[in-house]
Each structure stands twice: as structure tokens, then as C-alpha cells.
């Protein structure tokens, strides 16, 4: 003991002779010097002194062994983010460089930011799946296009930064033809299997992307016959390496079905559950399968959201033996007034300004991902601290060790779901004893985050001085709402770029003629967020005049839906705060007699509640009539009459709203002008169709008047 005491030297302090140190440590706990003792000796550099003083002073402290001699725990599969479910990355593609690449680096670049190890994407199904629709690679049975949407691009960008990232595809919805007129994908399982497998094959053929896992149907009923047929077809297609996750919902009934059906158990590789509250069930453990929280978090990304993420990243394994956790969503890159605004690891919802925000969950993720790799193994010696919080430890089996601790208090780590039972966390001194193959470790790197909810001086992912491990042990004073990583890994960093441009509202004056030269990089026009239907760039070969390049609504059959899609199609754009506004657009109805299109302002809803959307809608129909309504469903009619409009003719619609007055012009001539309802008082601009039908739009323009 004397030898160790003589070696003590803390920053800015001379070493204390052993007698003085012993006397110093043995003072009464009521002595006013005790706070000084703790402040000095609780530093990582003073771990041995801290341990000695803690024992002498009887400070709250506990010992925890980290030992691999009795074997290891489960294999770690990674931390990831989910793009989709739906359209959550919609605005990301519209960022200009260098900001778009910076955002991607914060998400995917190893040893820089979140360093994500898994990317899960929606297999687009032409239907509303939370914050918008994502286009299918097969709108129709005889149609295949593997360049629609942005998930292909996102997967390529992720792979470019991290070639080892795990890729997962999961359907939320399906094109209507897959259901053959039914709102159900399993009536003809061979058709659904063929559709999903074609997406996997197309990913490789057109983008050189190897999909690692595929799911069944997000948060909806699974079908055992379908799962078995999917496994059979993947194998017959040379895709044995593609594994199946089931069922992206609750623990039951999938776990019981697996136990009772050997063929089903052989088909499924991973049990994926959503929002498990860090807990598993005995039947899931009984299957012997890997357990994943295949969708989790879904929480506003302020510091409480960061605390939620810190708690579940550790406790999903400590409590539930889950070896992967995937955040919904990857990046909040959709209009903030859509459902679940800012429920991503970071926020990027202003491509017009270039502004984005690296939120706290990015750095909480880094506490695990920058110091581990999929294939590392959890130690069996993981668990809860006596006075609240948790710790995990992982190893690569080659001498590397990473320990992550979290002491998040209840109120500062509440996730959106499920409810969180009350618990207590208090400041505590802990001593880790490294045993087995880790006994020879002499030093650990230290990374620290502290959520400060009182003075708002939060510190995220700060690199502290290494901590000395003396005779296999080190101690640390843990305060509440902290995250620590202690690790042998030495090449991590807190990556950074210069601050992005300041936040700014959507431009008050905006135009798009949809003229894109050559092959466009993306199929959707900038800033338009489809809420029902799919609006794509289109080359109009039948019109050699001014409307060769247009935006076309292409979904002609109601999809197999995930939520209650509207009966009309709609795409929103702009600033939700707009109230006085002029919108104009050229429109072209393709459906004879039954066609109908609209432009709208003050559109107040999207996402899963799109059916109840209100606003001011100016409709024209191919039967020669027009209508002004206060809602998307057309139930609240403000005016109607004759317009003389018909299919396959271009018309210019203009809708102007100021205060509680509105006017509607057709080809520059006033068609209607009158008072309108005050509600809603603000909202987006929008375009759309009266049903699932083909229609084109061109020369779209917005002028915000107030």
C-alpha cells in the first residue's frame, strides 16, 4: 500500500506523503474539506486515491468485476438508424454541398460522429407511412425502376463511408397490384415474395448494394407461409446470405410460433421487436435466436431525448439481451410540423438554408459505436449499478475492452414509448476490477458526456485524460445524467465542421418549372413532400411545346396501406406558418371525364392523419366543373360551378388568399372570389388529384404575401 500511495500525483497537486494522505482520507465525512477531497480525487487521473479515500470515508461506493474467465455474453450486432417509415429523409437529398456530405459524415463516417453500424430503410410502397409516401420500384406489375426515391442513394452514401455497414430493407406498404385489390399482402404470397426479392436483386444489380437482412411487414401481422416462401425464394435466387428478421412488431406471437414450428425457426434469423422498453420475454430467450430492438427511440431529440437514447442503448442488452438497437429515425429531414417532428438522431429540415443541427443523440451513439464493431462480444459481467444506472462491457477477443456507463435519471431519459416506471439514481463512487484477460490493462481512454438540466452547460463526448488502472482496478465518481466510455481504443475523435448557415424560413417567393436536363439525380422535385400518392419527374413525349418536362402523379390504384391514406393524392411544400399566399400552377388531367386536380393553401395536416387535412382547395374537373373546399375530402364546399375544363388540356390555376378572402383564377380569368373560413389560419401549399389517377403539373409558383 505504501508503494502505491507514494506514486499518487493528481493534476495541479503535489504527491502527499503516505501519513498525510492517510490522515487526509480519514477525516470525518462532515469535515468541510470533504468536497475538496472528492473534487480532487474523483478525477480519472486520481482513481487510486479516490478508491482509497472512498473506502476510508465510507463514501457510497460499490465494486464491479469485469471478467471473461467464466465465458462471454452475446455477440454485438451494432447500433443503427432507420430511414423511412416514412419519408423521414425526404429533405436531405435537397441539401447543397458541402452541407449534405457533412450531414452524412456525422451519421456514417467511422470515428467521426455517430459512426452508425446499421442502416435500415423502407422498401417504398407508394403509401403514407408516417411522414409521407416513399415510391415503389414497381408502381405497376409490368413496371420496374430502381432509381426512384432516395433510399438507394442513401445506402450508397452510407457504404461509401463505411463499407462494413449492415443494410436492412423492410416494407411498410405495397403497391395496390401486390394485394390484387385487397388491403392485404398475403392473399397471393408468391406475388409479394417476388416483389420483395426483386428489390433485393435490384439493389445489387443497379447499385452494387448487398442487402444483409429483410423484414416482413412493419408492425403488422406476419404470415408464416409467406416467411417460409420468402426464405425458399431467397435461397433459390442465390441470396442465401440475406437473412430474415421477424416480425418488427411485438415479442408475441412470433416467439411462440417459432418455438412451435421448426421450419419457421429455420427461416428466421433475428427476432426484431419494436419499442421493447429494454425488456424481453422468456419465450424469446428460449428460441436461442438473436434478439434486436429493430425500431426504438422515436423521441424528440433534445437532451431528454439524448438521455432516453443513452439509457436504452445500454439497458436493451442489460435487461433484454438485445444485441442491436435501431433508431427511428435516422435523421429528422422532413417538415417539422409533420408528425413526430425532430424524432431523429439529428435534424436536417432546411435544405433551402443549409442549416442542420447535430443533436445530442449523435454523440451518445458515438459512446458505443466509436469504440466497438459488430462481432465484438458483450461480457457476461454487465448490469445495473447499485445506486442507479447501468454498465456494459464489450471485447473484440483480442485484448481490446470498452466499458460504457450511464446514470440517466428517470425524468431526464423518458422515451416516447413505452411508459417508464419510476426509479432512482444518485451520485456514486464505483470501482471496476478488470480480471481474466483484462487484468494486465494499465490505462484506459476516457470519453465523457454530462447532461446539465440546471445551468444548460451540457458537455457531449468530451475526451478526458486517460485513467490509470492500478493492480487491475480503477475508480470513478459518477454523477447523475452522465455517460462514460472507458476503452483501450485510441483512434476515436469528436468530428466537426464549421457551423452551417443560420436557420431561415422557406423562401417567400419560389418557382419550379420541373425542367431537368438529362437524367435527374432524384425522381422527386425539391421540397415537395408527398402525403398520398407519388409525384415524379416526367418527360411528356406527347407535348413538344412548353410542357415537355413536368411533375406527374403516378399512383393509379390504392396501395396496400399502412395507415389510412387519403382517397385523394396530395403533396405539400413550403412554410407551415404561411397564411396569406398566392399559388399558381399549370395542370393537365389525363383521366377522361373522371379526372380532377387541385392547388391548395393553408394545408394544415399530413402524415397518418392526412385524411382529415383542411385548408383552402381549388379543384377543377374533367367534366367541366370546379369547386372550392375547406378540406381535402371535399366535404366542406365553399363554392362550386362550371369551369369548362376537360381532360388532356393544359390550364393555369391561381389561388390567392389574404385574411379571410380568397380568389380563384382559371387561365388568368377570375372564376370565383369570396370570403372563406378563418380556419385553418396557416399551413403549407399543395398540389394533388381527386383520386388515384394520372395527372401532370408544371410551372409551379408561390408568392407569400404575409
XYZ file of C-alpha atoms in Angstrom:
706
model
C 0.000 0.000 0.000
C 2.858 2.417 0.877
C 4.406 1.948 -2.549
C 1.137 2.813 -4.315
C 0.488 5.836 -2.114
C 3.924 7.267 -2.894
C 3.142 7.138 -6.583
C -0.015 9.272 -6.341
C 0.149 12.584 -8.146
C -3.002 14.443 -9.318
C -3.116 17.439 -11.695
C -2.037 20.673 -10.014
C -1.312 18.794 -6.751
C 1.944 17.626 -5.245
C 2.038 13.993 -4.115
C 1.060 13.633 -0.483
C 3.358 11.662 1.817
C 1.629 8.485 2.947
C 0.972 9.617 6.546
C -0.589 12.874 5.390
C -2.691 11.125 2.744
C -3.969 8.644 5.322
C -4.834 11.445 7.674
C -6.422 13.414 4.882
C -8.567 10.472 3.875
C -9.605 9.603 7.411
C -11.232 12.936 8.232
C -14.834 12.896 9.335
C -17.351 12.903 6.496
C -18.682 16.151 7.997
C -15.372 17.922 7.504
C -15.679 20.908 5.096
C -12.653 19.591 3.235
C -14.606 16.569 2.029
C -15.957 18.330 -1.119
C -12.352 19.200 -1.970
C -11.281 15.616 -1.427
C -13.966 14.409 -3.782
C -13.301 17.056 -6.414
C -9.599 16.244 -6.455
C -9.622 12.503 -6.118
C -12.695 11.732 -8.216
C -10.818 12.744 -11.324
C -9.955 9.822 -13.602
C -6.275 10.596 -13.089
C -6.693 10.068 -9.327
C -8.512 6.799 -9.476
C -6.361 5.009 -6.921
C -6.547 7.863 -4.415
C -10.268 8.069 -4.979
C -10.623 4.382 -4.248
C -8.542 4.649 -1.088
C -10.334 7.740 0.184
C -13.739 6.350 -0.669
C -13.050 3.313 1.477
C -11.677 5.398 4.352
C -14.539 7.936 4.241
C -17.252 5.381 3.622
C -18.448 7.367 0.569
C -21.195 5.482 -1.247
C -19.230 3.070 -3.379
C -19.522 -0.347 -4.910
C -17.220 -2.812 -6.650
C -17.917 -4.332 -10.044
C -15.940 -7.125 -11.676
C -15.352 -7.259 -15.425
C -14.213 -10.785 -16.112
C -14.108 -13.065 -19.142
C -12.895 -16.170 -17.340
C -16.407 -17.583 -16.985
C -17.159 -17.014 -20.662
C -18.673 -14.212 -22.679
C -22.174 -12.967 -23.409
C -23.886 -12.418 -26.733
C -22.276 -11.099 -29.891
C -22.808 -7.377 -30.509
C -24.549 -6.614 -33.820
C -24.478 -2.826 -33.896
C -26.285 0.471 -33.430
C -28.242 1.888 -36.355
C -30.696 4.355 -37.787
C -33.861 3.931 -39.819
C -34.641 5.957 -42.931
C -38.274 5.578 -43.837
C -41.482 4.679 -42.218
C -41.883 7.064 -43.842
C -40.203 9.714 -45.919
C -38.095 10.792 -42.938
C -35.050 11.571 -45.122
C -37.113 13.382 -47.764
C -35.461 16.822 -47.480
C -31.911 15.529 -47.007
C -31.352 14.958 -50.710
C -32.129 18.605 -51.463
C -29.237 19.999 -49.395
C -26.461 21.633 -51.389
C -22.863 20.634 -50.901
C -20.882 20.697 -48.701
C -23.712 20.530 -46.162
C -25.262 17.321 -47.424
C -21.957 15.458 -47.212
C -21.308 16.898 -43.758
C -24.638 15.542 -42.503
C -23.820 12.138 -43.966
C -20.398 12.189 -42.311
C -21.923 12.904 -38.902
C -24.180 9.897 -39.404
C -21.982 7.303 -41.079
C -18.288 8.223 -41.181
C -16.374 5.924 -38.818
C -14.591 7.543 -35.885
C -16.185 10.930 -36.621
C -19.753 11.256 -35.345
C -22.456 8.665 -34.748
C -20.404 6.146 -36.774
C -23.552 4.099 -37.362
C -23.092 0.391 -37.905
C -26.573 -0.391 -39.314
C -28.763 1.374 -41.876
C -32.344 0.210 -42.190
C -34.512 1.602 -44.988
C -38.108 1.395 -46.075
C -38.893 -0.620 -49.173
C -41.133 2.046 -50.666
C -44.726 1.019 -51.279
C -46.389 4.166 -52.719
C -48.340 4.733 -49.486
C -48.317 7.031 -46.453
C -46.115 5.515 -43.761
C -45.835 8.259 -41.090
C -44.455 11.491 -42.575
C -45.041 10.847 -46.247
C -45.037 8.296 -49.028
C -41.982 6.614 -50.493
C -42.106 5.467 -54.119
C -42.100 1.800 -55.035
C -39.659 0.306 -57.513
C -42.747 -1.262 -59.136
C -45.743 1.079 -59.306
C -47.408 -1.444 -61.614
C -46.926 -5.143 -62.232
C -45.110 -4.569 -65.546
C -43.032 -1.650 -64.220
C -39.540 -1.764 -62.709
C -37.402 1.244 -61.852
C -34.583 1.006 -59.316
C -33.747 4.699 -59.261
C -36.893 6.121 -57.667
C -36.762 7.869 -54.334
C -33.645 8.385 -52.267
C -33.069 5.219 -50.237
C -30.800 3.715 -52.929
C -28.705 6.891 -52.830
C -28.627 6.910 -49.039
C -27.448 3.306 -48.860
C -24.696 4.041 -51.389
C -23.545 7.063 -49.392
C -23.518 5.049 -46.179
C -21.499 2.260 -47.830
C -19.120 4.825 -49.300
C -18.274 5.965 -45.774
C -18.462 2.613 -44.023
C -18.126 -0.386 -46.364
C -18.951 -2.698 -43.449
C -22.284 -1.120 -42.561
C -25.192 -3.570 -42.278
C -28.098 -2.896 -44.682
C -31.707 -3.834 -43.940
C -34.873 -3.453 -46.024
C -38.418 -3.570 -44.637
C -41.795 -2.933 -46.307
C -44.381 -0.699 -44.634
C -46.823 -0.783 -47.559
C -47.160 -2.337 -51.003
C -48.418 -1.137 -54.394
C -52.076 -1.959 -54.947
C -51.382 -4.613 -57.582
C -49.492 -6.701 -54.988
C -52.693 -7.025 -52.967
C -54.746 -7.686 -56.117
C -57.409 -5.257 -54.948
C -57.259 -6.256 -51.275
C -55.637 -4.259 -48.496
C -53.598 -7.336 -47.574
C -50.226 -8.566 -48.893
C -50.581 -12.278 -48.085
C -53.506 -13.383 -50.270
C -51.013 -14.170 -53.028
C -47.753 -14.719 -51.113
C -45.822 -15.708 -54.219
C -46.520 -12.260 -55.731
C -45.434 -10.456 -52.574
C -42.299 -12.580 -52.280
C -41.377 -11.898 -55.895
C -41.905 -8.172 -55.361
C -39.655 -8.038 -52.259
C -36.939 -10.243 -53.740
C -36.862 -8.075 -56.868
C -35.986 -5.101 -54.643
C -33.056 -7.037 -53.145
C -31.855 -8.178 -56.569
C -32.210 -4.639 -57.961
C -30.158 -3.206 -55.103
C -27.243 -5.389 -56.199
C -27.751 -5.158 -59.952
C -28.149 -1.396 -60.223
C -26.326 -0.074 -57.140
C -23.911 -2.856 -56.126
C -25.565 -2.949 -52.709
C -25.671 -6.211 -50.776
C -28.748 -6.251 -48.571
C -27.966 -8.171 -45.383
C -31.423 -8.531 -43.837
C -35.035 -8.202 -44.945
C -38.157 -7.875 -42.822
C -41.778 -8.943 -43.296
C -44.360 -6.142 -42.844
C -43.679 -3.339 -40.419
C -45.763 -3.566 -37.230
C -48.482 -5.592 -38.932
C -49.472 -9.240 -38.848
C -46.982 -11.720 -40.229
C -47.820 -14.841 -42.192
C -45.786 -17.989 -41.560
C -46.408 -19.361 -45.039
C -45.120 -16.107 -46.523
C -41.970 -16.145 -44.351
C -41.125 -19.702 -45.362
C -41.724 -18.934 -49.031
C -39.552 -15.830 -48.753
C -36.703 -17.919 -47.304
C -37.133 -20.544 -50.032
C -37.155 -17.940 -52.819
C -34.125 -16.103 -51.452
C -32.193 -19.362 -51.395
C -33.283 -20.311 -54.926
C -32.232 -16.843 -56.118
C -28.700 -17.255 -54.792
C -29.429 -14.946 -51.857
C -28.690 -17.349 -49.020
C -26.664 -14.623 -47.306
C -29.769 -12.426 -46.939
C -31.277 -13.224 -43.542
C -34.845 -12.671 -42.360
C -35.939 -10.514 -39.410
C -39.375 -11.165 -37.906
C -41.647 -9.639 -37.136
C -40.801 -5.970 -36.470
C -43.657 -5.752 -34.010
C -44.179 -7.240 -30.520
C -42.465 -10.218 -28.896
C -45.605 -12.265 -29.410
C -46.919 -14.116 -31.278
C -43.701 -14.508 -33.296
C -41.697 -16.120 -30.483
C -44.344 -18.737 -29.687
C -44.797 -19.514 -33.374
C -41.053 -20.002 -33.767
C -40.947 -22.413 -30.844
C -43.810 -24.452 -32.281
C -42.674 -24.534 -35.912
C -39.192 -25.807 -36.739
C -39.401 -24.807 -40.405
C -40.320 -21.254 -39.405
C -37.497 -21.221 -36.880
C -35.067 -22.291 -39.591
C -36.302 -19.466 -41.841
C -35.949 -16.627 -39.326
C -32.522 -15.409 -38.227
C -33.421 -12.455 -35.978
C -36.358 -11.714 -33.695
C -36.885 -7.996 -34.196
C -39.122 -6.144 -31.742
C -40.211 -2.512 -31.595
C -40.066 -0.267 -28.521
C -39.495 -3.097 -26.032
C -38.870 -0.809 -23.061
C -35.472 -2.559 -22.706
C -37.189 -5.823 -21.694
C -37.539 -9.205 -23.350
C -39.744 -12.214 -22.623
C -38.698 -15.752 -21.597
C -40.052 -17.306 -24.789
C -37.797 -15.086 -26.914
C -34.745 -16.213 -24.960
C -35.909 -19.809 -25.263
C -35.733 -19.664 -29.078
C -31.969 -19.155 -28.938
C -32.318 -16.503 -31.666
C -30.543 -13.193 -31.814
C -32.781 -10.503 -30.310
C -32.849 -6.977 -31.709
C -34.660 -3.801 -30.878
C -35.220 -3.312 -34.588
C -37.002 0.009 -34.065
C -36.636 2.152 -30.960
C -36.233 5.726 -29.663
C -38.772 7.793 -31.710
C -38.267 10.648 -29.246
C -37.807 14.407 -29.625
C -34.065 14.891 -29.960
C -33.417 17.429 -27.205
C -31.286 16.473 -24.207
C -34.055 14.376 -22.662
C -34.153 12.509 -25.968
C -30.406 12.082 -25.719
C -30.877 10.710 -22.211
C -33.507 8.276 -23.460
C -31.108 7.041 -26.124
C -28.232 6.675 -23.637
C -30.347 4.620 -21.259
C -31.800 2.222 -23.827
C -28.521 1.652 -25.683
C -27.103 0.107 -22.514
C -30.203 -1.387 -20.984
C -31.538 -3.053 -24.112
C -28.725 -5.507 -23.521
C -28.533 -5.421 -19.722
C -32.273 -6.039 -19.303
C -33.285 -7.600 -22.599
C -30.227 -9.301 -24.116
C -30.836 -7.338 -27.332
C -27.659 -7.034 -29.357
C -28.704 -4.342 -31.840
C -30.736 -1.162 -31.415
C -32.036 0.866 -34.367
C -33.310 4.411 -34.018
C -36.447 5.653 -35.696
C -35.453 7.783 -37.239
C -32.045 8.263 -38.746
C -32.293 11.997 -39.387
C -35.277 14.307 -38.938
C -35.239 15.568 -42.503
C -38.919 16.326 -43.056
C -41.120 19.341 -42.398
C -41.198 19.976 -38.672
C -44.985 20.253 -38.488
C -45.492 16.761 -39.806
C -45.974 14.077 -37.129
C -43.040 13.287 -34.825
C -41.025 16.391 -35.682
C -37.344 16.164 -34.669
C -37.557 12.491 -33.723
C -34.211 11.700 -35.359
C -30.615 11.306 -34.236
C -30.012 14.758 -35.737
C -32.077 17.422 -37.517
C -31.755 18.492 -41.141
C -35.042 20.073 -42.252
C -33.879 23.233 -44.034
C -32.180 22.409 -47.323
C -33.079 25.881 -48.634
C -30.913 27.498 -45.916
C -28.314 24.747 -45.471
C -28.888 24.749 -41.712
C -28.715 21.494 -39.777
C -28.243 20.600 -36.097
C -26.017 17.856 -34.693
C -28.203 16.842 -31.756
C -27.144 15.059 -28.557
C -28.153 11.531 -29.730
C -25.346 11.666 -32.308
C -22.735 11.899 -29.558
C -24.492 9.437 -27.279
C -24.343 6.949 -30.155
C -20.630 7.628 -30.524
C -20.028 6.468 -26.929
C -20.700 2.940 -28.200
C -20.051 2.906 -31.934
C -16.667 4.623 -31.994
C -15.254 2.023 -29.602
C -16.844 -1.219 -30.809
C -17.533 -3.111 -34.006
C -20.225 -5.653 -34.886
C -18.744 -9.006 -33.978
C -17.390 -7.811 -30.647
C -18.864 -9.657 -27.689
C -20.567 -8.462 -24.540
C -19.109 -9.662 -21.270
C -21.378 -11.661 -19.017
C -20.423 -9.291 -16.222
C -22.703 -6.390 -17.167
C -25.575 -4.960 -15.177
C -27.059 -2.185 -13.066
C -25.217 -0.022 -10.585
C -26.436 -0.341 -7.014
C -27.434 3.317 -6.892
C -28.945 3.520 -10.381
C -27.707 3.469 -13.925
C -26.104 0.661 -15.888
C -22.865 -0.534 -17.403
C -21.914 -2.788 -20.297
C -18.524 -4.052 -21.388
C -17.500 -5.469 -24.754
C -14.365 -7.052 -26.144
C -13.017 -7.996 -29.534
C -11.496 -11.151 -28.048
C -8.028 -9.849 -28.855
C -7.368 -7.803 -25.752
C -9.467 -4.719 -26.524
C -12.032 -3.644 -23.937
C -14.736 -0.982 -23.990
C -16.917 -0.098 -20.980
C -19.941 2.202 -21.320
C -21.710 3.534 -18.235
C -24.877 5.632 -17.984
C -26.538 7.197 -14.947
C -29.573 8.802 -16.567
C -32.283 9.818 -14.130
C -35.911 8.964 -14.793
C -37.224 12.388 -15.773
C -34.217 13.103 -17.975
C -34.420 9.890 -20.018
C -38.107 9.363 -20.772
C -38.700 7.963 -24.259
C -41.906 8.486 -26.218
C -42.895 4.872 -25.577
C -43.453 2.667 -23.617
C -44.195 4.241 -20.195
C -41.122 4.306 -17.964
C -41.593 3.031 -14.382
C -40.153 5.255 -11.691
C -36.621 4.590 -10.438
C -33.889 6.486 -8.598
C -30.320 7.346 -9.497
C -27.875 9.058 -7.136
C -24.220 10.077 -7.351
C -21.978 7.174 -6.531
C -18.405 6.001 -6.467
C -17.755 2.824 -8.406
C -14.680 0.673 -8.672
C -14.174 -1.631 -11.627
C -11.936 -4.655 -11.232
C -10.568 -5.942 -14.520
C -9.978 -9.664 -14.365
C -9.178 -12.517 -16.682
C -7.564 -11.392 -19.934
C -8.113 -7.733 -18.945
C -6.068 -7.869 -15.734
C -2.941 -6.575 -17.465
C -4.555 -3.410 -18.833
C -2.761 -0.416 -17.343
C -4.594 2.527 -18.910
C -7.973 3.327 -20.428
C -9.041 6.212 -22.640
C -11.931 8.237 -21.200
C -14.824 9.904 -23.064
C -17.474 11.753 -21.123
C -20.910 13.334 -21.612
C -22.795 15.226 -18.933
C -26.374 16.432 -19.364
C -26.807 19.597 -17.311
C -30.505 20.422 -16.981
C -29.963 23.187 -14.397
C -27.444 25.562 -15.961
C -27.669 24.256 -19.526
C -23.928 23.600 -19.647
C -24.205 20.164 -21.164
C -20.949 18.570 -22.296
C -21.098 15.932 -25.028
C -18.452 13.380 -25.990
C -15.517 15.085 -24.327
C -12.141 13.336 -24.390
C -10.619 13.367 -20.899
C -7.153 12.316 -19.867
C -6.583 8.571 -19.678
C -7.329 6.808 -16.431
C -4.686 4.619 -14.828
C -5.595 1.061 -13.964
C -3.629 0.044 -10.887
C -3.389 -3.612 -9.959
C -6.378 -4.295 -12.194
C -8.701 -1.692 -10.678
C -9.865 1.868 -11.227
C -12.477 4.035 -9.552
C -14.644 6.862 -10.718
C -17.187 9.154 -9.087
C -20.333 9.031 -11.215
C -22.755 11.930 -11.038
C -26.332 11.656 -12.290
C -27.127 12.124 -16.015
C -23.669 11.143 -17.215
C -22.324 8.797 -19.837
C -18.754 7.497 -19.759
C -16.764 5.330 -22.119
C -13.601 3.707 -20.778
C -11.713 1.957 -23.537
C -8.470 0.607 -24.892
C -9.429 2.032 -28.327
C -7.271 5.066 -29.036
C -8.240 6.370 -32.502
C -11.654 7.963 -31.928
C -12.495 11.646 -32.307
C -15.256 14.201 -31.943
C -15.513 15.172 -35.584
C -16.566 18.675 -36.529
C -17.187 21.040 -39.411
C -17.598 24.818 -39.457
C -21.044 25.907 -38.342
C -23.644 25.541 -41.102
C -25.578 28.591 -42.299
C -28.140 30.018 -39.864
C -31.709 28.796 -39.869
C -34.042 30.579 -42.293
C -37.691 30.135 -43.323
C -38.729 28.720 -46.669
C -38.313 31.394 -49.393
C -41.339 33.662 -49.698
C -41.021 33.564 -53.466
C -40.441 30.159 -55.051
C -40.802 28.718 -58.569
C -40.180 25.342 -60.201
C -40.743 24.565 -63.882
C -39.634 20.926 -63.345
C -37.239 21.177 -66.294
C -34.340 18.843 -65.518
C -31.680 18.240 -68.108
C -30.742 14.645 -68.833
C -31.490 12.074 -66.158
C -32.360 13.745 -62.838
C -30.425 12.663 -59.762
C -33.688 12.053 -57.925
C -37.203 11.262 -59.089
C -38.934 13.866 -56.911
C -38.904 17.652 -57.236
C -37.155 19.571 -54.446
C -39.094 20.308 -51.264
C -42.336 18.575 -52.320
C -43.374 16.109 -49.607
C -45.858 13.550 -50.950
C -48.517 12.672 -48.369
C -50.683 10.398 -50.514
C -49.685 9.281 -53.996
C -46.306 9.735 -55.680
C -45.287 12.786 -57.715
C -42.345 12.200 -60.083
C -40.450 13.984 -62.804
C -41.934 13.070 -66.183
C -40.956 13.596 -69.796
C -44.118 14.341 -71.738
C -43.366 12.982 -75.206
C -46.862 13.870 -76.457
C -46.300 17.604 -75.912
C -43.467 19.106 -77.973
C -44.351 22.555 -76.620
C -43.697 24.195 -73.260
C -44.716 21.180 -71.144
C -42.165 18.537 -72.106
C -40.810 18.258 -68.547
C -43.470 18.044 -65.851
C -44.264 16.620 -62.436
C -46.674 13.695 -62.660
C -48.799 11.902 -60.094
C -48.319 8.233 -60.995
C -50.188 6.028 -58.480
C -53.361 4.765 -60.153
C -54.554 2.203 -57.602
C -54.993 2.478 -53.863
C -51.945 0.803 -52.254
C -51.909 -1.890 -49.613
C -51.768 0.751 -46.914
C -50.035 1.028 -43.560
C -52.199 3.879 -42.239
C -55.414 5.465 -43.508
C -54.234 7.116 -46.721
C -56.484 9.778 -48.193
C -58.746 8.944 -51.143
C -57.099 11.847 -52.947
C -53.391 12.367 -53.640
C -51.541 15.340 -52.210
C -48.002 16.732 -51.999
C -47.207 19.651 -49.674
C -44.490 22.286 -49.857
C -43.343 25.466 -48.140
C -43.662 27.157 -44.767
C -46.332 25.894 -42.384
C -46.635 29.412 -40.931
C -47.836 30.879 -44.229
C -51.320 32.398 -44.107
C -51.567 34.993 -46.903
C -50.374 33.385 -50.097
C -50.681 33.172 -53.867
C -50.109 29.819 -55.585
C -50.268 29.132 -59.300
C -49.650 26.009 -61.337
C -50.291 24.613 -64.809
C -52.339 21.420 -64.603
C -53.145 18.603 -67.016
C -55.759 15.928 -66.316
C -55.176 12.609 -68.067
C -58.319 10.762 -66.955
C -61.211 11.468 -69.352
C -64.422 12.651 -67.674
C -63.406 11.462 -64.179
C -60.162 13.410 -63.731
C -59.700 16.139 -61.160
C -56.785 18.193 -59.841
C -56.256 20.916 -57.249
C -53.916 23.513 -55.852
C -54.236 24.497 -52.204
C -53.036 26.831 -49.453
C -53.165 26.757 -45.654
C -52.933 22.959 -45.705
C -52.769 22.013 -42.042
C -52.098 18.268 -41.814
C -50.063 15.441 -43.265
C -48.760 12.073 -42.222
C -51.051 9.432 -40.821
C -53.882 11.938 -40.279
C -53.855 13.143 -43.886
C -57.485 12.108 -44.405
C -58.587 14.918 -42.081
C -56.468 17.582 -43.783
C -58.034 21.010 -44.029
C -57.104 24.135 -45.953
C -58.392 26.033 -48.972
C -58.549 23.797 -52.055
C -59.220 24.944 -55.626
C -60.346 21.982 -57.760
C -61.071 21.679 -61.474
C -62.533 18.569 -63.063
C -62.527 16.941 -66.479
C -66.343 17.110 -66.532
C -66.238 20.906 -66.858
C -66.793 21.914 -63.232
C -64.818 23.497 -60.413
C -65.091 23.503 -56.639
C -63.635 25.399 -53.674
C -63.473 23.336 -50.486
C -62.250 23.754 -46.946
C -60.902 20.199 -46.757
C -59.071 17.579 -48.772
C -62.002 15.179 -48.677
C -64.218 17.799 -50.349
C -66.988 17.591 -47.783
C -66.983 21.290 -46.825
C -67.824 23.080 -50.066
C -67.366 26.851 -50.148
C -68.294 27.273 -53.810
C -68.852 25.259 -56.969
C -69.818 25.858 -60.565
C -68.932 25.464 -64.229
C -65.357 25.843 -65.420
C -65.381 24.399 -68.940
C -62.328 22.303 -68.130
C -61.686 18.919 -69.722
C -59.022 16.244 -69.850
C -55.799 16.440 -71.870
C -55.747 20.244 -71.984
C -53.329 22.418 -70.035
C -54.834 25.007 -67.689
C -53.293 27.556 -65.345
C -54.809 27.658 -61.871
C -54.162 30.541 -59.467
C -55.355 30.665 -55.879
C -54.861 33.791 -53.748
C -55.757 34.078 -50.080
C -55.479 37.204 -47.914
C -57.040 37.221 -44.496
C -60.481 35.662 -44.828
C -60.862 36.413 -48.533
C -59.821 34.197 -51.428
C -59.933 34.283 -55.203
C -59.522 31.559 -57.808
C -58.441 32.257 -61.390
C -58.534 29.927 -64.397
C -56.143 30.896 -67.206
C -55.960 34.412 -65.786
C -59.716 34.967 -65.570
C -61.487 35.284 -62.247
C -63.563 32.197 -61.612
C -64.520 32.891 -58.010
C -63.925 35.388 -55.213
C -65.487 35.389 -51.799
C -64.974 35.111 -48.078
C -63.520 31.892 -46.706
C -63.421 30.325 -43.281
C -60.712 31.536 -40.915
C -59.734 28.004 -40.008
C -57.132 26.867 -40.638
C -55.285 30.166 -40.487
C -51.973 28.881 -41.811
C -50.346 25.898 -43.471
C -48.428 24.600 -46.458
C -49.151 24.999 -50.153
C -50.086 21.807 -52.016
C -50.962 20.145 -55.307
C -52.867 16.938 -55.890
C -55.557 14.918 -57.607
C -59.141 13.952 -56.789
C -58.367 10.215 -56.878
C -55.548 7.777 -57.637
C -55.125 8.922 -61.236
C -52.521 10.196 -63.679
C -52.176 13.974 -63.827
C -49.402 16.443 -64.578
C -48.249 19.719 -63.056
C -45.933 22.396 -64.432
C -44.665 25.918 -63.726
C -45.466 25.843 -60.040
C -45.065 29.191 -58.254
C -45.560 30.526 -54.727
C -45.655 34.114 -53.533
C -46.069 34.560 -49.802
C -47.966 37.795 -49.166
C -47.609 37.808 -45.388
